[in-house]
PDB file of C-alpha atoms in Angstrom:
ATOM      1  CA  UNK A 271      -2.140  29.600  47.319  1.00  0.00           C
ATOM      2  CA  UNK A 272      -5.373  31.702  46.996  1.00  0.00           C
ATOM      3  CA  UNK A 273      -8.526  30.212  48.728  1.00  0.00           C
ATOM      4  CA  UNK A 274     -11.559  30.268  46.660  1.00  0.00           C
ATOM      5  CA  UNK A 275     -15.241  29.409  47.586  1.00  0.00           C
ATOM      6  CA  UNK A 276     -17.600  28.502  44.525  1.00  0.00           C
ATOM      7  CA  UNK A 277     -21.046  29.153  45.499  1.00  0.00           C
ATOM      8  CA  UNK A 278     -23.443  26.777  43.718  1.00  0.00           C
ATOM      9  CA  UNK A 279     -20.735  24.156  42.944  1.00  0.00           C
ATOM     10  CA  UNK A 280     -23.203  21.540  41.810  1.00  0.00           C
ATOM     11  CA  UNK A 281     -25.030  23.611  39.200  1.00  0.00           C
ATOM     12  CA  UNK A 282     -24.205  23.693  35.419  1.00  0.00           C
ATOM     13  CA  UNK A 283     -21.681  26.446  35.479  1.00  0.00           C
ATOM     14  CA  UNK A 284     -20.666  25.928  39.075  1.00  0.00           C
ATOM     15  CA  UNK A 285     -19.720  22.458  38.896  1.00  0.00           C
ATOM     16  CA  UNK A 286     -17.561  22.973  35.626  1.00  0.00           C
ATOM     17  CA  UNK A 287     -15.799  25.962  37.274  1.00  0.00           C
ATOM     18  CA  UNK A 288     -15.172  23.924  40.407  1.00  0.00           C
ATOM     19  CA  UNK A 289     -13.607  21.101  38.498  1.00  0.00           C
ATOM     20  CA  UNK A 290     -11.512  23.481  36.373  1.00  0.00           C
ATOM     21  CA  UNK A 291     -10.049  25.275  39.532  1.00  0.00           C
ATOM     22  CA  UNK A 292      -9.424  21.943  41.177  1.00  0.00           C
ATOM     23  CA  UNK A 293      -7.511  20.664  38.194  1.00  0.00           C
ATOM     24  CA  UNK A 294      -5.480  23.752  37.930  1.00  0.00           C
ATOM     25  CA  UNK A 295      -3.776  22.796  41.245  1.00  0.00           C
ATOM     26  CA  UNK A 296      -3.200  26.672  41.739  1.00  0.00           C
ATOM     27  CA  UNK A 297      -6.074  27.093  44.314  1.00  0.00           C
ATOM     28  CA  UNK A 298      -7.407  25.983  47.525  1.00  0.00           C
ATOM     29  CA  UNK A 299     -10.990  25.411  46.492  1.00  0.00           C
ATOM     30  CA  UNK A 300     -14.163  24.753  48.487  1.00  0.00           C
ATOM     31  CA  UNK A 301     -17.309  23.849  46.772  1.00  0.00           C
ATOM     32  CA  UNK A 302     -20.445  25.485  48.492  1.00  0.00           C
ATOM     33  CA  UNK A 303     -23.880  23.957  48.182  1.00  0.00           C
ATOM     34  CA  UNK A 304     -27.150  24.278  50.256  1.00  0.00           C
ATOM     35  CA  UNK A 305     -25.973  21.365  52.498  1.00  0.00           C
ATOM     36  CA  UNK A 306     -22.579  22.971  53.689  1.00  0.00           C
ATOM     37  CA  UNK A 307     -23.487  26.776  53.196  1.00  0.00           C
ATOM     38  CA  UNK A 308     -23.841  27.675  56.766  1.00  0.00           C
ATOM     39  CA  UNK A 309     -20.842  25.572  57.952  1.00  0.00           C
ATOM     40  CA  UNK A 310     -18.708  27.265  55.307  1.00  0.00           C
ATOM     41  CA  UNK A 311     -19.828  30.825  55.835  1.00  0.00           C
ATOM     42  CA  UNK A 312     -17.556  31.031  58.925  1.00  0.00           C
ATOM     43  CA  UNK A 313     -14.426  30.583  56.899  1.00  0.00           C
ATOM     44  CA  UNK A 314     -12.219  33.400  55.224  1.00  0.00           C
ATOM     45  CA  UNK A 315     -11.598  33.383  51.472  1.00  0.00           C
ATOM     46  CA  UNK A 316      -9.561  35.392  49.090  1.00  0.00           C
ATOM     47  CA  UNK A 317     -12.116  35.112  46.451  1.00  0.00           C
ATOM     48  CA  UNK A 318     -15.861  34.147  46.360  1.00  0.00           C
ATOM     49  CA  UNK A 319     -17.489  33.122  43.065  1.00  0.00           C
ATOM     50  CA  UNK A 320     -21.200  33.205  42.970  1.00  0.00           C
ATOM     51  CA  UNK A 321     -22.481  30.749  40.343  1.00  0.00           C
ATOM     52  CA  UNK A 322     -25.764  30.153  42.195  1.00  0.00           C
ATOM     53  CA  UNK A 323     -28.137  32.704  40.512  1.00  0.00           C
ATOM     54  CA  UNK A 324     -31.152  30.766  38.847  1.00  0.00           C
ATOM     55  CA  UNK A 325     -31.056  30.750  34.959  1.00  0.00           C
ATOM     56  CA  UNK A 326     -34.630  30.091  34.406  1.00  0.00           C
ATOM     57  CA  UNK A 327     -35.850  33.236  32.245  1.00  0.00           C
ATOM     58  CA  UNK A 328     -39.513  32.120  32.012  1.00  0.00           C
ATOM     59  CA  UNK A 329     -39.503  30.918  35.664  1.00  0.00           C
ATOM     60  CA  UNK A 330     -38.400  34.250  36.889  1.00  0.00           C
ATOM     61  CA  UNK A 331     -41.094  36.122  34.882  1.00  0.00           C
ATOM     62  CA  UNK A 332     -43.720  33.669  36.335  1.00  0.00           C
ATOM     63  CA  UNK A 333     -42.359  33.729  40.001  1.00  0.00           C
ATOM     64  CA  UNK A 334     -40.920  37.401  40.368  1.00  0.00           C
ATOM     65  CA  UNK A 335     -40.822  37.398  44.083  1.00  0.00           C
ATOM     66  CA  UNK A 336     -39.113  34.110  44.368  1.00  0.00           C
ATOM     67  CA  UNK A 337     -36.543  35.206  41.640  1.00  0.00           C
ATOM     68  CA  UNK A 338     -35.737  38.350  43.400  1.00  0.00           C
ATOM     69  CA  UNK A 339     -34.794  36.281  46.538  1.00  0.00           C
ATOM     70  CA  UNK A 340     -32.812  33.783  44.630  1.00  0.00           C
ATOM     71  CA  UNK A 341     -31.012  36.477  42.560  1.00  0.00           C
ATOM     72  CA  UNK A 342     -30.710  39.687  44.419  1.00  0.00           C
ATOM     73  CA  UNK A 343     -31.191  38.901  48.070  1.00  0.00           C
ATOM     74  CA  UNK A 344     -28.959  35.893  47.921  1.00  0.00           C
ATOM     75  CA  UNK A 345     -26.207  37.916  46.215  1.00  0.00           C
ATOM     76  CA  UNK A 346     -26.548  40.547  49.038  1.00  0.00           C
ATOM     77  CA  UNK A 347     -26.294  37.785  51.534  1.00  0.00           C
ATOM     78  CA  UNK A 348     -22.977  36.729  50.132  1.00  0.00           C
ATOM     79  CA  UNK A 349     -21.714  40.280  49.939  1.00  0.00           C
ATOM     80  CA  UNK A 350     -22.636  41.335  53.506  1.00  0.00           C
ATOM     81  CA  UNK A 351     -22.569  37.913  55.302  1.00  0.00           C
ATOM     82  CA  UNK A 352     -19.370  36.311  54.094  1.00  0.00           C
ATOM     83  CA  UNK A 353     -15.635  37.224  54.551  1.00  0.00           C
ATOM     84  CA  UNK A 354     -13.579  37.792  51.333  1.00  0.00           C
ATOM     85  CA  UNK A 355     -11.003  39.973  49.587  1.00  0.00           C
ATOM     86  CA  UNK A 356     -12.627  39.668  46.238  1.00  0.00           C
ATOM     87  CA  UNK A 357     -16.056  38.911  44.876  1.00  0.00           C
ATOM     88  CA  UNK A 358     -16.870  37.300  41.356  1.00  0.00           C
ATOM     89  CA  UNK A 359     -20.411  37.422  40.105  1.00  0.00           C
ATOM     90  CA  UNK A 360     -21.301  35.008  37.283  1.00  0.00           C
ATOM     91  CA  UNK A 361     -23.999  36.910  35.519  1.00  0.00           C
ATOM     92  CA  UNK A 362     -25.586  36.953  32.049  1.00  0.00           C
ATOM     93  CA  UNK A 363     -25.763  39.269  29.030  1.00  0.00           C
ATOM     94  CA  UNK A 364     -29.499  39.352  29.911  1.00  0.00           C
ATOM     95  CA  UNK A 365     -28.507  41.884  32.661  1.00  0.00           C
ATOM     96  CA  UNK A 366     -27.931  44.383  29.684  1.00  0.00           C
ATOM     97  CA  UNK A 367     -30.045  42.933  26.858  1.00  0.00           C
ATOM     98  CA  UNK A 368     -33.225  42.076  28.715  1.00  0.00           C
ATOM     99  CA  UNK A 369     -33.879  44.760  31.164  1.00  0.00           C
ATOM    100  CA  UNK A 370     -37.460  44.870  29.871  1.00  0.00           C
ATOM    101  CA  UNK A 371     -37.997  41.413  31.702  1.00  0.00           C
ATOM    102  CA  UNK A 372     -38.037  40.482  35.343  1.00  0.00           C
ATOM    103  CA  UNK A 373     -35.190  38.072  34.736  1.00  0.00           C
ATOM    104  CA  UNK A 374     -32.944  40.698  33.219  1.00  0.00           C
ATOM    105  CA  UNK A 375     -33.732  43.321  35.709  1.00  0.00           C
ATOM    106  CA  UNK A 376     -33.077  41.208  38.588  1.00  0.00           C
ATOM    107  CA  UNK A 377     -29.658  40.146  37.094  1.00  0.00           C
ATOM    108  CA  UNK A 378     -28.815  43.872  36.530  1.00  0.00           C
ATOM    109  CA  UNK A 379     -29.876  44.616  40.011  1.00  0.00           C
ATOM    110  CA  UNK A 380     -27.634  41.878  41.575  1.00  0.00           C
ATOM    111  CA  UNK A 381     -24.720  43.309  39.484  1.00  0.00           C
ATOM    112  CA  UNK A 382     -25.137  46.653  40.902  1.00  0.00           C
ATOM    113  CA  UNK A 383     -24.560  45.413  44.340  1.00  0.00           C
ATOM    114  CA  UNK A 384     -21.224  43.869  43.271  1.00  0.00           C
ATOM    115  CA  UNK A 385     -20.055  46.610  41.139  1.00  0.00           C
ATOM    116  CA  UNK A 386     -17.361  48.156  43.424  1.00  0.00           C
ATOM    117  CA  UNK A 387     -13.771  47.889  44.447  1.00  0.00           C
ATOM    118  CA  UNK A 388     -11.758  45.014  42.743  1.00  0.00           C
ATOM    119  CA  UNK A 389     -14.812  42.885  42.115  1.00  0.00           C
ATOM    120  CA  UNK A 390     -15.242  41.017  38.827  1.00  0.00           C
ATOM    121  CA  UNK A 391     -18.673  40.614  36.985  1.00  0.00           C
ATOM    122  CA  UNK A 392     -18.722  38.117  34.213  1.00  0.00           C
ATOM    123  CA  UNK A 393     -21.748  38.176  31.870  1.00  0.00           C
ATOM    124  CA  UNK A 394     -22.109  34.864  29.987  1.00  0.00           C
ATOM    125  CA  UNK A 395     -23.621  34.462  26.556  1.00  0.00           C
ATOM    126  CA  UNK A 396     -25.825  31.492  25.492  1.00  0.00           C
ATOM    127  CA  UNK A 397     -23.744  28.378  26.817  1.00  0.00           C
ATOM    128  CA  UNK A 398     -23.353  24.915  25.269  1.00  0.00           C
ATOM    129  CA  UNK A 399     -21.523  21.929  26.222  1.00  0.00           C
ATOM    130  CA  UNK A 400     -21.664  18.509  27.742  1.00  0.00           C
ATOM    131  CA  UNK A 401     -24.427  17.673  30.184  1.00  0.00           C
ATOM    132  CA  UNK A 402     -26.529  20.439  28.723  1.00  0.00           C
ATOM    133  CA  UNK A 403     -30.053  19.780  29.909  1.00  0.00           C
ATOM    134  CA  UNK A 404     -32.056  22.949  29.180  1.00  0.00           C
ATOM    135  CA  UNK A 405     -31.934  26.094  26.937  1.00  0.00           C
ATOM    136  CA  UNK A 406     -32.873  27.126  23.550  1.00  0.00           C
ATOM    137  CA  UNK A 407     -30.674  24.505  21.957  1.00  0.00           C
ATOM    138  CA  UNK A 408     -32.106  21.664  23.924  1.00  0.00           C
ATOM    139  CA  UNK A 409     -35.517  23.034  23.055  1.00  0.00           C
ATOM    140  CA  UNK A 410     -34.851  23.142  19.371  1.00  0.00           C
ATOM    141  CA  UNK A 411     -33.496  19.416  19.308  1.00  0.00           C
ATOM    142  CA  UNK A 412     -36.500  18.177  21.330  1.00  0.00           C
ATOM    143  CA  UNK A 413     -38.989  19.977  18.960  1.00  0.00           C
ATOM    144  CA  UNK A 414     -40.371  22.272  21.600  1.00  0.00           C
ATOM    145  CA  UNK A 415     -41.732  25.816  20.893  1.00  0.00           C
ATOM    146  CA  UNK A 416     -39.055  28.376  21.440  1.00  0.00           C
ATOM    147  CA  UNK A 417     -40.437  31.651  23.137  1.00  0.00           C
ATOM    148  CA  UNK A 418     -38.279  34.132  21.152  1.00  0.00           C
ATOM    149  CA  UNK A 419     -38.384  35.446  17.670  1.00  0.00           C
ATOM    150  CA  UNK A 420     -36.331  33.374  15.227  1.00  0.00           C
ATOM    151  CA  UNK A 421     -34.268  36.447  14.023  1.00  0.00           C
ATOM    152  CA  UNK A 422     -32.813  36.969  17.470  1.00  0.00           C
ATOM    153  CA  UNK A 423     -28.841  36.743  17.453  1.00  0.00           C
ATOM    154  CA  UNK A 424     -27.252  34.624  20.086  1.00  0.00           C
ATOM    155  CA  UNK A 425     -23.628  34.831  20.974  1.00  0.00           C
ATOM    156  CA  UNK A 426     -23.241  31.036  21.666  1.00  0.00           C
ATOM    157  CA  UNK A 427     -20.144  30.046  23.430  1.00  0.00           C
ATOM    158  CA  UNK A 428     -18.796  26.740  25.024  1.00  0.00           C
ATOM    159  CA  UNK A 429     -18.973  26.334  28.785  1.00  0.00           C
ATOM    160  CA  UNK A 430     -15.513  24.785  28.685  1.00  0.00           C
ATOM    161  CA  UNK A 431     -14.091  28.051  27.208  1.00  0.00           C
ATOM    162  CA  UNK A 432     -15.896  30.139  30.022  1.00  0.00           C
ATOM    163  CA  UNK A 433     -14.533  28.223  32.810  1.00  0.00           C
ATOM    164  CA  UNK A 434     -11.057  27.985  31.402  1.00  0.00           C
ATOM    165  CA  UNK A 435     -11.016  31.938  30.936  1.00  0.00           C
ATOM    166  CA  UNK A 436     -12.432  32.193  34.450  1.00  0.00           C
ATOM    167  CA  UNK A 437      -9.791  30.136  36.083  1.00  0.00           C
ATOM    168  CA  UNK A 438      -7.170  32.259  34.261  1.00  0.00           C
ATOM    169  CA  UNK A 439      -8.599  35.755  34.672  1.00  0.00           C
ATOM    170  CA  UNK A 440      -9.540  36.041  38.336  1.00  0.00           C
ATOM    171  CA  UNK A 441      -7.171  39.073  38.665  1.00  0.00           C
ATOM    172  CA  UNK A 442      -9.488  40.954  36.297  1.00  0.00           C
ATOM    173  CA  UNK A 443     -12.006  43.526  37.594  1.00  0.00           C
ATOM    174  CA  UNK A 444     -15.020  45.453  36.454  1.00  0.00           C
ATOM    175  CA  UNK A 445     -17.659  43.906  33.894  1.00  0.00           C
ATOM    176  CA  UNK A 446     -16.556  41.434  31.110  1.00  0.00           C
ATOM    177  CA  UNK A 447     -18.714  39.751  28.656  1.00  0.00           C
ATOM    178  CA  UNK A 448     -18.063  36.341  27.366  1.00  0.00           C
ATOM    179  CA  UNK A 449     -19.881  35.119  24.203  1.00  0.00           C
ATOM    180  CA  UNK A 450     -19.118  33.932  20.766  1.00  0.00           C
ATOM    181  CA  UNK A 451     -17.938  36.471  18.173  1.00  0.00           C
ATOM    182  CA  UNK A 452     -20.288  37.190  15.435  1.00  0.00           C
ATOM    183  CA  UNK A 453     -23.692  36.297  16.970  1.00  0.00           C
ATOM    184  CA  UNK A 454     -25.830  33.857  14.782  1.00  0.00           C
ATOM    185  CA  UNK A 455     -29.558  33.906  14.455  1.00  0.00           C
ATOM    186  CA  UNK A 456     -31.682  31.030  16.080  1.00  0.00           C
ATOM    187  CA  UNK A 457     -33.401  30.537  12.674  1.00  0.00           C
ATOM    188  CA  UNK A 458     -29.815  29.660  11.205  1.00  0.00           C
ATOM    189  CA  UNK A 459     -29.316  27.164  13.927  1.00  0.00           C
ATOM    190  CA  UNK A 460     -32.565  25.401  13.328  1.00  0.00           C
ATOM    191  CA  UNK A 461     -32.066  25.395   9.585  1.00  0.00           C
ATOM    192  CA  UNK A 462     -28.378  23.802   9.946  1.00  0.00           C
ATOM    193  CA  UNK A 463     -29.735  21.116  12.126  1.00  0.00           C
ATOM    194  CA  UNK A 464     -32.790  20.457   9.886  1.00  0.00           C
ATOM    195  CA  UNK A 465     -35.601  20.650  12.408  1.00  0.00           C
ATOM    196  CA  UNK A 466     -38.845  22.480  12.208  1.00  0.00           C
ATOM    197  CA  UNK A 467     -39.018  24.885  15.217  1.00  0.00           C
ATOM    198  CA  UNK A 468     -42.030  27.011  16.113  1.00  0.00           C
ATOM    199  CA  UNK A 469     -40.786  30.410  17.302  1.00  0.00           C
ATOM    200  CA  UNK A 470     -43.030  32.715  19.246  1.00  0.00           C
ATOM    201  CA  UNK A 471     -41.932  35.972  20.952  1.00  0.00           C
ATOM    202  CA  UNK A 472     -40.107  39.256  20.527  1.00  0.00           C
ATOM    203  CA  UNK A 473     -36.687  39.716  18.855  1.00  0.00           C
ATOM    204  CA  UNK A 474     -33.959  39.242  21.612  1.00  0.00           C
ATOM    205  CA  UNK A 475     -30.584  40.088  20.261  1.00  0.00           C
ATOM    206  CA  UNK A 476     -27.733  39.035  22.710  1.00  0.00           C
ATOM    207  CA  UNK A 477     -24.608  40.304  20.794  1.00  0.00           C
ATOM    208  CA  UNK A 478     -21.677  40.740  23.311  1.00  0.00           C
ATOM    209  CA  UNK A 479     -19.879  44.039  24.084  1.00  0.00           C
ATOM    210  CA  UNK A 480     -16.232  44.660  25.067  1.00  0.00           C
ATOM    211  CA  UNK A 481     -15.116  41.578  23.236  1.00  0.00           C
ATOM    212  CA  UNK A 482     -12.132  39.672  24.319  1.00  0.00           C
ATOM    213  CA  UNK A 483      -9.357  39.028  21.819  1.00  0.00           C
ATOM    214  CA  UNK A 484      -9.370  35.336  22.056  1.00  0.00           C
ATOM    215  CA  UNK A 485     -13.165  34.442  22.040  1.00  0.00           C
ATOM    216  CA  UNK A 486     -14.574  31.699  19.733  1.00  0.00           C
ATOM    217  CA  UNK A 487     -16.977  32.167  16.893  1.00  0.00           C
ATOM    218  CA  UNK A 488     -20.543  31.793  17.735  1.00  0.00           C
ATOM    219  CA  UNK A 489     -21.206  29.505  14.743  1.00  0.00           C
ATOM    220  CA  UNK A 490     -18.926  27.046  16.320  1.00  0.00           C
ATOM    221  CA  UNK A 491     -22.164  25.762  17.967  1.00  0.00           C
ATOM    222  CA  UNK A 492     -23.276  24.365  14.668  1.00  0.00           C
ATOM    223  CA  UNK A 493     -20.543  21.615  14.687  1.00  0.00           C
ATOM    224  CA  UNK A 494     -21.576  20.905  18.426  1.00  0.00           C
ATOM    225  CA  UNK A 495     -25.282  20.492  17.444  1.00  0.00           C
ATOM    226  CA  UNK A 496     -24.097  18.164  14.606  1.00  0.00           C
ATOM    227  CA  UNK A 497     -22.467  15.914  17.172  1.00  0.00           C
ATOM    228  CA  UNK A 498     -25.563  15.930  19.300  1.00  0.00           C
ATOM    229  CA  UNK A 499     -27.682  14.733  16.506  1.00  0.00           C
ATOM    230  CA  UNK A 500     -25.418  11.782  15.790  1.00  0.00           C
TER     231      UNK A 500
END
């Protein structure tokens, strides 16, 4: 049975992936948080999955040094300070699509550290699912200003699909992008749910590359948003 450490197992992605791996009964899984980080570091694992990188795009741009520490340095700490056979980095399509921002550049820099051997880097598109507390979809529903151009295309994808895919594809290596097929514009989402949204910012297309065969459609997010509004 493979031993796996999920770093950031209380976060939005990490908690869902941790539960998915536990439910599969195929792995010996340890959830790693700030509280047990040092105690767990002494153990040896077959796979380490890093779900702990911060997801705040605007926070990163306003706090560049802190974001570098949380994103790049802490990835390096895992790579060089822990014992494992394979490293899985949970990243974002921003590492390719937003290299003009501090957030995207730091994600790309962290990926560079991991991109060797049999390691796996998974870039996630815009996520949605249960317990979603922040992000562009939440901002729309709450009537907040969205700081990106309304014409921007996003490859929305359910978190549940992503963690299921990860649990079944830990043997993969290289860089994989997971996002909904046929990205849709933010304007189309706002119109569908019938809310007035103020958009401000540059166009930021997040279409995915190297599409997997079984990915859901990005437009499926519209049904999810309908249910949230009920």
